[in-house]
XYZ file of C-alpha atoms in Angstrom:
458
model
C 94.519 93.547 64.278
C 94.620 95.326 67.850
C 93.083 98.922 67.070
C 95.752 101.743 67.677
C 95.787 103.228 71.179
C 95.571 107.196 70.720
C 98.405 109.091 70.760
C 97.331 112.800 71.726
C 96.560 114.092 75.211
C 93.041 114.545 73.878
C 92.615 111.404 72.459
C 94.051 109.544 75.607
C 91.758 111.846 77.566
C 88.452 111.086 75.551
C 89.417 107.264 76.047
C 90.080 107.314 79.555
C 86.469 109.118 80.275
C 84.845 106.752 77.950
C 86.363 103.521 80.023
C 85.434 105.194 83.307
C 82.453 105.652 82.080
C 81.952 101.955 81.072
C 83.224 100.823 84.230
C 80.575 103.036 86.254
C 77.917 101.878 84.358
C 79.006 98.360 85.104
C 79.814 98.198 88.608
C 76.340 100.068 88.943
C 74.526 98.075 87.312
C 76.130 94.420 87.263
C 78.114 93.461 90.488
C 75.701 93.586 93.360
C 77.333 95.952 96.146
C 78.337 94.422 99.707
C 76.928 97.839 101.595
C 80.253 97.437 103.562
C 79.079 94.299 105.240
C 82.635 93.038 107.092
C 82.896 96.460 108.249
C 79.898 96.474 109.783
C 81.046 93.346 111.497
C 84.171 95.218 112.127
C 82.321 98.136 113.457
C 79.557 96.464 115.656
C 81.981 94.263 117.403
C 84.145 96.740 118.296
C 81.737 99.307 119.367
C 79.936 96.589 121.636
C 83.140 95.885 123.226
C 84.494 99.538 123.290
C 81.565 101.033 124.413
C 79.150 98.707 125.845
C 81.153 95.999 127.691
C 80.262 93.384 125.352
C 83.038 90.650 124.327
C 84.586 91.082 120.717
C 83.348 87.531 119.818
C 79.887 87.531 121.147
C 78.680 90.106 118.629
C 76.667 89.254 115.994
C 75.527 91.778 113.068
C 71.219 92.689 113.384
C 69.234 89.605 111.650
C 72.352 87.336 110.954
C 74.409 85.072 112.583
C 77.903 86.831 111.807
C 80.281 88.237 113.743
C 83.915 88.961 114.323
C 86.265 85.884 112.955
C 90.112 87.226 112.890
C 92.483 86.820 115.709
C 91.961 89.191 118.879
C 95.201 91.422 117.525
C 92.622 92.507 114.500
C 90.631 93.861 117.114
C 93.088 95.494 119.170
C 94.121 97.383 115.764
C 90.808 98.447 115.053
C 90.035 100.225 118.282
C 89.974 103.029 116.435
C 86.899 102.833 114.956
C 85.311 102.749 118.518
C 85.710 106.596 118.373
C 84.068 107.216 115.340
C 80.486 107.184 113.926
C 79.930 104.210 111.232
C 79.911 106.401 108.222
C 82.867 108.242 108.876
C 83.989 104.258 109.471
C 83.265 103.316 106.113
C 84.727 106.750 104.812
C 88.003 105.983 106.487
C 87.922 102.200 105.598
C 87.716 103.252 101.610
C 90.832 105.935 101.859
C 92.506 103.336 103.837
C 91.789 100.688 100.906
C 92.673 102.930 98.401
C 96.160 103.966 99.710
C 97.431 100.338 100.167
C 96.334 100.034 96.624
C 98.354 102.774 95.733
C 101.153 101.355 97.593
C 100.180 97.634 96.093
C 100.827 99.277 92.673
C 103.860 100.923 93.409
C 105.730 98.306 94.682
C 104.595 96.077 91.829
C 105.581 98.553 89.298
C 109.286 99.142 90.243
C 111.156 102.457 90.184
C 110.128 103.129 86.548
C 106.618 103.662 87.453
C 106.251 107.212 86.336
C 107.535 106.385 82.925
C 103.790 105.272 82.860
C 102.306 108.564 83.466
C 99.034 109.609 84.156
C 97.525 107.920 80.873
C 98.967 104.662 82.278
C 97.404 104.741 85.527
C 94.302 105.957 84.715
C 94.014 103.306 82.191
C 95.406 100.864 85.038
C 92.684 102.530 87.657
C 89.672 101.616 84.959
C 90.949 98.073 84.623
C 91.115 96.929 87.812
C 87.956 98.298 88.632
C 86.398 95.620 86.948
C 88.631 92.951 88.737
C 86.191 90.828 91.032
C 88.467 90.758 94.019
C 88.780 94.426 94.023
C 85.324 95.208 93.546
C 84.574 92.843 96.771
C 87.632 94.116 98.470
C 86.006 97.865 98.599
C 82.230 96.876 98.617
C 82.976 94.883 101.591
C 85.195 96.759 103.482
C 87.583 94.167 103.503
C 91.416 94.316 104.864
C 93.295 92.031 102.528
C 94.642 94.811 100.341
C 96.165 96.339 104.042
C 97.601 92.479 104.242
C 99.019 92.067 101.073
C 100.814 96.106 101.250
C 102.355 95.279 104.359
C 103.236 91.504 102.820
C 104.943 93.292 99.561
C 106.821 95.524 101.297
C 109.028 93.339 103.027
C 109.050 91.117 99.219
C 110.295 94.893 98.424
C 113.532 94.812 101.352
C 114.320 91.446 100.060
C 115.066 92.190 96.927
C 116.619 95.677 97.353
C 119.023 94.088 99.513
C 117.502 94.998 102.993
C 116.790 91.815 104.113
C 117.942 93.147 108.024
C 114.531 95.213 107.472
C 112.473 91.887 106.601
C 110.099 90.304 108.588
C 108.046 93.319 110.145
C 105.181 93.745 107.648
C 104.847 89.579 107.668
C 104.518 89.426 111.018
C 101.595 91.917 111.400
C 99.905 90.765 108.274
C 99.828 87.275 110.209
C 98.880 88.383 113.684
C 96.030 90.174 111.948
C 94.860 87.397 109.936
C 96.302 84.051 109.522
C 97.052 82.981 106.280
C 99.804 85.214 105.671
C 101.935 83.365 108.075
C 102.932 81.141 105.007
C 105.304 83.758 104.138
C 107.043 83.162 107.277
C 107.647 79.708 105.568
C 108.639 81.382 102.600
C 111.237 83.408 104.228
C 112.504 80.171 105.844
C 112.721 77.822 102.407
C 114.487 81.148 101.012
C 116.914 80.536 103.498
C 116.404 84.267 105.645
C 116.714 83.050 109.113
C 116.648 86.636 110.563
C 113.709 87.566 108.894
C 111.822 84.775 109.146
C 112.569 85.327 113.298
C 111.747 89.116 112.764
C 107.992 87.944 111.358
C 107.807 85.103 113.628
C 108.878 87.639 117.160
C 106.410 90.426 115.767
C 103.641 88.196 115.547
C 103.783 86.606 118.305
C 104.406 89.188 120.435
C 101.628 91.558 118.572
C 99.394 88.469 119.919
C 100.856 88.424 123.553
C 99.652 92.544 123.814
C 96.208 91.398 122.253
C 96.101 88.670 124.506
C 97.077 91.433 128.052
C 94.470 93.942 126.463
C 91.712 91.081 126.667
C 92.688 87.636 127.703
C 89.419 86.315 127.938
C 88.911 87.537 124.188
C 92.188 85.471 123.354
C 91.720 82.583 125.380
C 88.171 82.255 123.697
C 89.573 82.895 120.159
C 92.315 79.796 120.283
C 90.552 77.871 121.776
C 86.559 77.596 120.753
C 86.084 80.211 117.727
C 89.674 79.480 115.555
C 87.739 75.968 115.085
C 84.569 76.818 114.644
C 84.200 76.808 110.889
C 79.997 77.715 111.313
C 81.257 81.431 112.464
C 82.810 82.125 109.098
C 79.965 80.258 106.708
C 79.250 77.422 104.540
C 82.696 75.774 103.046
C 80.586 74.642 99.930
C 79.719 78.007 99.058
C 80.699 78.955 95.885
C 82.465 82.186 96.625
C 84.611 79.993 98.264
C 87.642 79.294 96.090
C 90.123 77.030 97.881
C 90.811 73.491 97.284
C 88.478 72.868 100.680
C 85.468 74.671 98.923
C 86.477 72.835 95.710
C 86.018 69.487 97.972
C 82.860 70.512 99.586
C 80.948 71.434 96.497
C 81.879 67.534 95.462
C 80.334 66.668 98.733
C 83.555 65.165 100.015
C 82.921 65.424 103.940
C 86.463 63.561 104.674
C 88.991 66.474 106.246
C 91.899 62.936 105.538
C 91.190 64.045 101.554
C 91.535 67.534 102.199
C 95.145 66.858 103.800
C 96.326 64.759 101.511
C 95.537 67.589 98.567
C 96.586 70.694 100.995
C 100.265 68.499 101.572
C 100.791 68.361 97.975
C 100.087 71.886 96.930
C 102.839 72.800 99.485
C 104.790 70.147 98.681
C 104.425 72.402 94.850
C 104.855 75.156 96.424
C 107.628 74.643 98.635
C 109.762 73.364 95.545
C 108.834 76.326 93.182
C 109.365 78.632 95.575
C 112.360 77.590 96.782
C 113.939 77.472 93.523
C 112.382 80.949 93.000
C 114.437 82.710 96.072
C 117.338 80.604 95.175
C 117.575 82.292 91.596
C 116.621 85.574 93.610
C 113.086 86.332 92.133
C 111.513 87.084 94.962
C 108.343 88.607 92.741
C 107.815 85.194 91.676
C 108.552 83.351 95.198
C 105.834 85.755 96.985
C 103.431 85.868 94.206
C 103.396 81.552 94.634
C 103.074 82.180 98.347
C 100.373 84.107 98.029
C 98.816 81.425 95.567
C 99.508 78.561 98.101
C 98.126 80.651 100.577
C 94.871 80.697 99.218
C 94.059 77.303 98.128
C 95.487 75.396 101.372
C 93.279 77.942 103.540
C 89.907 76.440 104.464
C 88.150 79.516 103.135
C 88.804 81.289 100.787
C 86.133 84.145 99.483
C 86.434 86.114 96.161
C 88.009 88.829 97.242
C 90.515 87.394 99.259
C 91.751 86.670 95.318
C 93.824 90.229 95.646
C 96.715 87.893 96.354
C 96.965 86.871 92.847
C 97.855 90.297 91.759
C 101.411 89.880 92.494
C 101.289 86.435 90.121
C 100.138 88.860 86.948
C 103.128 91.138 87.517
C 105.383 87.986 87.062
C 103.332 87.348 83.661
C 103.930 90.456 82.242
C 107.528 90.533 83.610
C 107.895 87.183 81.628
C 106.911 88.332 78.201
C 103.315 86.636 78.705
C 101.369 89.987 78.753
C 98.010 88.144 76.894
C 97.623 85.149 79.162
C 97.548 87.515 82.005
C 95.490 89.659 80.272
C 92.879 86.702 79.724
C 93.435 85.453 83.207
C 92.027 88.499 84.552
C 89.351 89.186 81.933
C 87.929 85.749 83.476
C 88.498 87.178 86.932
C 86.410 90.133 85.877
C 83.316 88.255 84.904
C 81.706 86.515 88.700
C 81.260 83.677 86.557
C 81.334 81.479 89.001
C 78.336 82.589 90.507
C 76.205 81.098 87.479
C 76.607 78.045 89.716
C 75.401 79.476 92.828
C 71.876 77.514 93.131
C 73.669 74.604 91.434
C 76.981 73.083 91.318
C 76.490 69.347 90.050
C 78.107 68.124 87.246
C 80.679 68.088 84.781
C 80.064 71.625 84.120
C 79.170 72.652 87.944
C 82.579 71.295 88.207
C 84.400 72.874 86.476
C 82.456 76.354 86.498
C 81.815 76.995 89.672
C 85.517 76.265 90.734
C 86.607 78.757 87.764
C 88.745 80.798 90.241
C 89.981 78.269 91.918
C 91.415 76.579 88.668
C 93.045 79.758 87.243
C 94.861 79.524 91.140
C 95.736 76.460 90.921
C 97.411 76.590 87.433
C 99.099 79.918 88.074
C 100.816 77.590 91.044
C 101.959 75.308 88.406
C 103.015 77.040 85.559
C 104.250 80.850 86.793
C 107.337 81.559 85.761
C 109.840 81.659 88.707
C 113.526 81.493 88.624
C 114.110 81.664 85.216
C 116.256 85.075 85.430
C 119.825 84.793 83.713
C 122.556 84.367 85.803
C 123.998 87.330 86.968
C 120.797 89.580 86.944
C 119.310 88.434 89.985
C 116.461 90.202 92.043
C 117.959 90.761 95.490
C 120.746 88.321 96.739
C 121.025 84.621 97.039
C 119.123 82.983 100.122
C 122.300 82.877 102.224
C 123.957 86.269 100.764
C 123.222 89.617 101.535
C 124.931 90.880 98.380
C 122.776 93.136 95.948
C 122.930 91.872 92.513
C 122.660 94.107 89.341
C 119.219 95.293 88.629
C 117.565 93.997 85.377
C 115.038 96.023 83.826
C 111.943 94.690 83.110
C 108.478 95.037 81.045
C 106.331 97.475 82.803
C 102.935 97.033 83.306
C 100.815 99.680 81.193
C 102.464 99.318 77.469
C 103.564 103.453 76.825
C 101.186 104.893 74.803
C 103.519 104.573 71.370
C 102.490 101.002 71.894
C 99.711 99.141 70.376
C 98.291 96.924 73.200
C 95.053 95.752 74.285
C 93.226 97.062 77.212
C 92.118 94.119 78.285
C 95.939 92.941 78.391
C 96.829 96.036 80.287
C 94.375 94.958 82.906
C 96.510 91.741 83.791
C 98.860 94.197 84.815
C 97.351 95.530 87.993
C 99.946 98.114 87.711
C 103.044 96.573 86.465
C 105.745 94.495 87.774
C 108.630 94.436 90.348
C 111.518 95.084 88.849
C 114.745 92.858 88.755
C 117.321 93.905 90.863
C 115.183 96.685 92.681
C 111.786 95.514 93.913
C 109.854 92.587 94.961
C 106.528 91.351 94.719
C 104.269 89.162 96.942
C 93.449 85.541 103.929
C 90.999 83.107 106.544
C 87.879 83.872 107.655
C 85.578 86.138 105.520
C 82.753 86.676 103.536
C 82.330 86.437 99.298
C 81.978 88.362 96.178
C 79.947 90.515 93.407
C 77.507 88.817 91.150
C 75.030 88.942 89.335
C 73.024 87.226 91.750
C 71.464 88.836 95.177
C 74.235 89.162 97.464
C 73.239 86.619 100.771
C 73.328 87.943 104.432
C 76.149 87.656 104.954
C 76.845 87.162 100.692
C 79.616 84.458 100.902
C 78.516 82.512 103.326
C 74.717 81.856 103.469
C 72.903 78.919 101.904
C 69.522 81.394 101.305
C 69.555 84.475 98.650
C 68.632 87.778 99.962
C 69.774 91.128 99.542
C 72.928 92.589 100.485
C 72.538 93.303 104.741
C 71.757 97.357 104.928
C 71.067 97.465 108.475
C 73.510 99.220 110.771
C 74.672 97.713 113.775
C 73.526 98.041 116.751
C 74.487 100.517 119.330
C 73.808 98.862 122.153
């Protein structure tokens, strides 16, 4: 039997230090921390082109061959940093982090989110401490939880019935980095036209400005370092969860399979997700984008795994709070990296691609479009009508409930819900484990520690 959750402020209280606890002595002790290694990429590139009249894609962090990988509109948006010292960098970098979490969780959890209350999300906050992705996400200094706010809140406009508002927070997501611009297919299998112009006209023209603020950066970008897959690191890698790093740890060299297995998990996704927006669950249609998005992309590290958040929201939406719950206990273990000197066999197989299995079924078997006629998320693809809103299961079981943590943690927060909300990366670097991070950790062939050295001033 599930042990009984306590039911006083002073047993909740007790709990909730004990977990945090737990989870301090964990992440201390067990993950290896990134020492903010993107941002430093982040950091040194722009300060060398801010400041020193260096070109964004020239830099290269101290003592590895990594530099700056996302389109020359990234760059332009992190000009910022150029007037502050690195620390305060990384300072900023975490509070940024943590309020598009805050956001993330919001908009997953609906309007009955405070019917959660502080026990909830404190419970929530322990959980997904442990989630892999996350971990990465912050050690890193990584800006896929930025993407996938921006990405949700337009999943939020759709459903609400303010699809005229669509479009904007695509359209930076994928001028910033590029594997968001699936949604823009999304919107466009979901039948919203305007929208999907709205993304497609703000990223394009957010990448016209880049490209007047530096053309030489831009011209450079689509033409030499988009296709140079060396910049980013080794596709065989095992932090690298998409069907490509799948392939490349079989040592299949031929891109012709690759296309062939990229075509039919769209050709999946395309049908599930169109059948998704046509029953108006947009949670479900954006939480298979985001899965889609992450196996067809060449590279996919841990952490860029944040986009499956949205797909445990559906779970728990759908009655299936356990398999969510054991989804992301799996997602919480870096067992993937037990395979990181070796990924041969049977069991390299099937290990090391661990992550990239639990994607690839949540692709096949999420439940989307199921919702009952008449209690619709949103309106039809062609209608702007609101339909009724549908309540739904929230994400942290109230505390007169007997649940397991561990279940909670599937959660992330809780779900959209029906009627009122919606729910939903490229070149990067890879994840915790309990093996020494790499120089750059998810993409070098050689162990080492994590990188420590700042950049370079000059």
């Amino acid at each position: 039997m599930t042990p009984a959750l306590p039911r006083t402020d002073r047993g909740r209280l007790l709990l909730v230090l004990a977990l945090a606890t737990l989870v301090t002595l964990f992440t201390a002790t067990v993950p290896l921390l990134r020492d903010w290694f993107d941002l430093r990429v982040y950091y040194g590139s722009i300060d060398s082109w801010a400041h020193h009249g260096g070109r964004v894609y020239d830099y290269r962090v101290p003592g590895t061959p990594y530099g700056f990988t996302y389109p020359p509109f990234a760059a332009v948006a992190m000009l910022p940093m150029a007037l502050l010292g690195l620390h305060a960098a990384i300072a900023v970098a975490l509070l940024l982090n943590l309020a598009a979490l805050a956001v993330v969780l919001r908009l997953l959890a609906g309007p009955d989110w405070r019917r959660h209350g502080w026990y909830g999300w404190a419970l929530t906050a322990c959980l997904l401490a442990l989630f892999e992705p996350l971990r990465d996400t912050f050690s890193f200094g990584q800006v896929n939880l930025l993407l996938l706010a921006l990405v949700l809140a337009d999943a939020t406009l759709l459903a609400t019935g303010r699809g005229r508002l669509a479009g904007v927070g695509i359209g930076l997501a994928a001028a910033i980095k590029l594997t968001p611009a699936l949604f823009i297919g999304l919107l466009l299998l979901a039948g919203r036209r305007r929208a999907a112009a709205v993304a497609t006209a703000v990223a394009l023209g957010a990448t016209a400005f880049a490209a007047g603020v530096d053309p030489d950066a831009s011209r450079f970008y689509w033409t030499e370092a988009l296709w140079d897959t060396d910049r980013v690191g080794r596709l065989g890698y095992v932090s690298n969860q998409s069907v490509q790093g799948v392939l490349a740890r079989l040592g299949e060299p031929d891109r012709a399979v690759w296309a062939v297995a990229v075509l039919l998990i769209l050709g999946v996704w395309a049908l599930r997700t169109r059948r998704a927006a046509a029953a108006g669950d947009w949670a479900a249609a954006f939480a298979l984008t985001g899965l889609a998005a992450c196996l067809v992309s060449p590279i996919t590290w841990v952490h860029h795994l944040v986009w499956l958040l949205p797909s445990f929201a559906v779970l728990v939406r759908a009655g299936r709070p356990r398999v969510a719950g054991a989804l992301y206990a799996v997602l919480c273990t870096s067992v993937v990296w037990l395979w990181f000197d070796d990924a041969s066999g049977v069991a390299g197989f099937l290990g090391s691609n661990t992550y990239a299995w639990i994607t690839l079924g949540l692709l096949l078997w999420l439940p989307a479009g199921q919702l009952r006629p008449g209690l619709r998320t949103g309106s039809r693809s062609t209608s702007t009508t609101t339909a009724a809103p549908v309540p739904t299961a929230p994400a942290i079981s109230p505390a007169s409930v007997q649940t397991d943590p561990c279940t909670a943690a599937a959660t992330a927060g809780g779900v959209v819900t029906a009627g009122r909300a919606g729910a939903g990366g490229a070149p990067s670097e890879p994840t915790a484990s309990t093996f020494p991070a790499d120089p750059k950790p998810q993409s070098s062939s050689e162990r080492a520690s994590s990188y420590t050295a700042d950049p370079s001033p000059s």
